[in-house]
PDB file of C-alpha atoms in Angstrom:
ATOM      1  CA  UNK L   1      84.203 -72.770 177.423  1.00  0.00           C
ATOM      2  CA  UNK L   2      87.499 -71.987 179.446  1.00  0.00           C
ATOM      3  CA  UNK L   3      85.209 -71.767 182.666  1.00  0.00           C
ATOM      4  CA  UNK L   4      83.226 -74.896 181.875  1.00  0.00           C
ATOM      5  CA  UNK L   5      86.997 -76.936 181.428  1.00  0.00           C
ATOM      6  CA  UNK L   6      87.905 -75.193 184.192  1.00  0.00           C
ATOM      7  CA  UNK L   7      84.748 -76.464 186.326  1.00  0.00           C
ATOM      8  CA  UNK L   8      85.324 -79.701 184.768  1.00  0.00           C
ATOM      9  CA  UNK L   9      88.607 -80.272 185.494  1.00  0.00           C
ATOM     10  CA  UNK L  10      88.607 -79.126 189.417  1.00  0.00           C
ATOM     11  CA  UNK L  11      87.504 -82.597 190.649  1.00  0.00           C
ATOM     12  CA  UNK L  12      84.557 -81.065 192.543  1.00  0.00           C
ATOM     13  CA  UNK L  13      81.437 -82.552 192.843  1.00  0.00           C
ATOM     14  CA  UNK L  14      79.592 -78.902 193.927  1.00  0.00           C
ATOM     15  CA  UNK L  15      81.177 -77.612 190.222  1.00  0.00           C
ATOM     16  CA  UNK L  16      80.712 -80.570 188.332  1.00  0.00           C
ATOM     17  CA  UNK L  17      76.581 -79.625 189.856  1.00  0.00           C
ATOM     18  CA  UNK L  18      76.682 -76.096 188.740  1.00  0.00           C
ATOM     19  CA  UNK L  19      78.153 -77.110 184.827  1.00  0.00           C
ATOM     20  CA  UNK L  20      75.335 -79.522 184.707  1.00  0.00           C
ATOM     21  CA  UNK L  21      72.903 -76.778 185.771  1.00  0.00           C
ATOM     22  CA  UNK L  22      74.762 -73.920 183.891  1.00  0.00           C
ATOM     23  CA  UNK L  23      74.960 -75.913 180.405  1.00  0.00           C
ATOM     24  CA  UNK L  24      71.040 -77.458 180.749  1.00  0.00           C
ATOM     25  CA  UNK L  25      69.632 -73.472 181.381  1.00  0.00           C
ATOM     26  CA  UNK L  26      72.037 -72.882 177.785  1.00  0.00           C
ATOM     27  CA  UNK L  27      70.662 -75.827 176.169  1.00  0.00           C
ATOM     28  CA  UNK L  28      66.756 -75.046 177.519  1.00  0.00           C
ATOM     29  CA  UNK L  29      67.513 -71.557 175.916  1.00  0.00           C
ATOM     30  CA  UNK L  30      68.712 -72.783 172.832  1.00  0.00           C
ATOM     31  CA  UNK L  31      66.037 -75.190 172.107  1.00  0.00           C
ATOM     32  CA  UNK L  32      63.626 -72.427 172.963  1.00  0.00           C
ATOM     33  CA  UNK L  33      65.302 -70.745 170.000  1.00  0.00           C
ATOM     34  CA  UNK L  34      64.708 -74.157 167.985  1.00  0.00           C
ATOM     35  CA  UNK L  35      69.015 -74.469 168.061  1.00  0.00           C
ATOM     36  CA  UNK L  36      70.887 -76.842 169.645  1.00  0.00           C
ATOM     37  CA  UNK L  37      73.701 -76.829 171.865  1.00  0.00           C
ATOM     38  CA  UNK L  38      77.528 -76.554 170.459  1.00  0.00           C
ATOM     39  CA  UNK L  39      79.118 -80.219 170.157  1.00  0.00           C
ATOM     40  CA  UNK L  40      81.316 -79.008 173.014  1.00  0.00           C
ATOM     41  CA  UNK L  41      79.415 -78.161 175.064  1.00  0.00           C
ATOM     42  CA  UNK L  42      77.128 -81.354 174.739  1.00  0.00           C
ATOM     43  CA  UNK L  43      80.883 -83.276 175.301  1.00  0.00           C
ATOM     44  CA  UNK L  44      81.001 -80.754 178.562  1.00  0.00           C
ATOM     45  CA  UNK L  45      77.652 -81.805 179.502  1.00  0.00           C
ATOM     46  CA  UNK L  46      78.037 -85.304 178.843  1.00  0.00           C
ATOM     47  CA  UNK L  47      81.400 -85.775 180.651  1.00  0.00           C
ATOM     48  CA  UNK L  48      79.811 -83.595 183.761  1.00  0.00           C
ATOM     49  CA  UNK L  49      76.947 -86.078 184.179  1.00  0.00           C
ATOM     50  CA  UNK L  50      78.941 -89.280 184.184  1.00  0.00           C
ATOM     51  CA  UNK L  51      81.645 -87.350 186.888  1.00  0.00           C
ATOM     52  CA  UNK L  52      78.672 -86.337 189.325  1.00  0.00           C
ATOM     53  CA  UNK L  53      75.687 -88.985 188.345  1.00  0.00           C
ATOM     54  CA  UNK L  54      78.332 -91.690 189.123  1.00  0.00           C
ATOM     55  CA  UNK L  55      80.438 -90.237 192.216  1.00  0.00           C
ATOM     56  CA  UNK L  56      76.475 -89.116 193.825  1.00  0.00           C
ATOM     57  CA  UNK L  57      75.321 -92.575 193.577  1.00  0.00           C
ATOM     58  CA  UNK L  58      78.269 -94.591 194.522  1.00  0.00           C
ATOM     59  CA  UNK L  59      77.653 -92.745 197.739  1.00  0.00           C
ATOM     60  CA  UNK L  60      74.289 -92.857 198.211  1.00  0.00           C
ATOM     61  CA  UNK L  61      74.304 -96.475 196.893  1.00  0.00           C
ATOM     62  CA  UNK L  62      71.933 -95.855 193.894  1.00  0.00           C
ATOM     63  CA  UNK L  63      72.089 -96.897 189.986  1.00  0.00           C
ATOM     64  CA  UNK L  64      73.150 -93.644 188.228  1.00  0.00           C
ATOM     65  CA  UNK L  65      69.620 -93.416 186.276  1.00  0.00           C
ATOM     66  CA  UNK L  66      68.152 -92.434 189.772  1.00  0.00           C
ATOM     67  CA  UNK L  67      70.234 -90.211 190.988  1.00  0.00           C
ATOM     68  CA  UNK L  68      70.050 -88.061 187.470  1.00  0.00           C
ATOM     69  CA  UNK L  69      65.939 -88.176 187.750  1.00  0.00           C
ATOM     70  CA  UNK L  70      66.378 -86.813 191.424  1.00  0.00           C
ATOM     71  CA  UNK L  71      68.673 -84.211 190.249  1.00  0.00           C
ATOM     72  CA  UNK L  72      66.953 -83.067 186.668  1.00  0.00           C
ATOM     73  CA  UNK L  73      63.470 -83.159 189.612  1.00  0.00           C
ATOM     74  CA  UNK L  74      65.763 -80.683 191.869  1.00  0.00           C
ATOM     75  CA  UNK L  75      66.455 -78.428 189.066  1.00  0.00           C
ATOM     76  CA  UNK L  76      63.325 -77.873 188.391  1.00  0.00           C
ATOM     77  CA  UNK L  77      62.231 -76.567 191.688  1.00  0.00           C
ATOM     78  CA  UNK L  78      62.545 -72.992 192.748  1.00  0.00           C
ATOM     79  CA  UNK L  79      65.272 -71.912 194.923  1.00  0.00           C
ATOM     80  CA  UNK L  80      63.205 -70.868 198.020  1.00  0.00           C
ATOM     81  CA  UNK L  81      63.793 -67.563 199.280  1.00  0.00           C
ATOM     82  CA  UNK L  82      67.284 -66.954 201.587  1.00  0.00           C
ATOM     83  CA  UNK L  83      65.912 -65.163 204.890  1.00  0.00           C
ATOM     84  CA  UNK L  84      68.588 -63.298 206.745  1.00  0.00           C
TER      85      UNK L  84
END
């Protein structure tokens, strides 16, 4: 939880991305194992996705429902392959 504060607290948008990512893979996990996800780390979550849903679509000029569907649609892509 440290690292997720930490994450939190850096005022990146790029980390406030990867806790998103990071805490939906935990929660996907634990609702595979019929749990649910720690009350802080559902705050984390929660606080993450208001930081980068809001600052992505004051940018891009979009209502912050949008710009979470586009986001939750790019996590679910794979990551194609890095060719060096």
């Amino acid at each position: 939880n440290e690292c997720y504060t930490h994450l939190l607290s850096s005022g990146k948008v790029t980390d406030w991305a990867r806790l998103i990512v990071c805490l939906y893979q935990k929660q996907k996990e634990k609702t595979e194992e019929q749990r649910t996800l720690p009350r802080r780390d559902r705050e984390l979550l929660n606080l993450a996705e208001k930081l980068f849903y809001g600052e992505i679509a004051l940018v891009l000029n979009q209502d912050w429902d949008t710009v979470k569907e586009k986001f939750l649609l790019l996590m679910e892509k794979p990551y194609p392959a890095h060719s060096r």
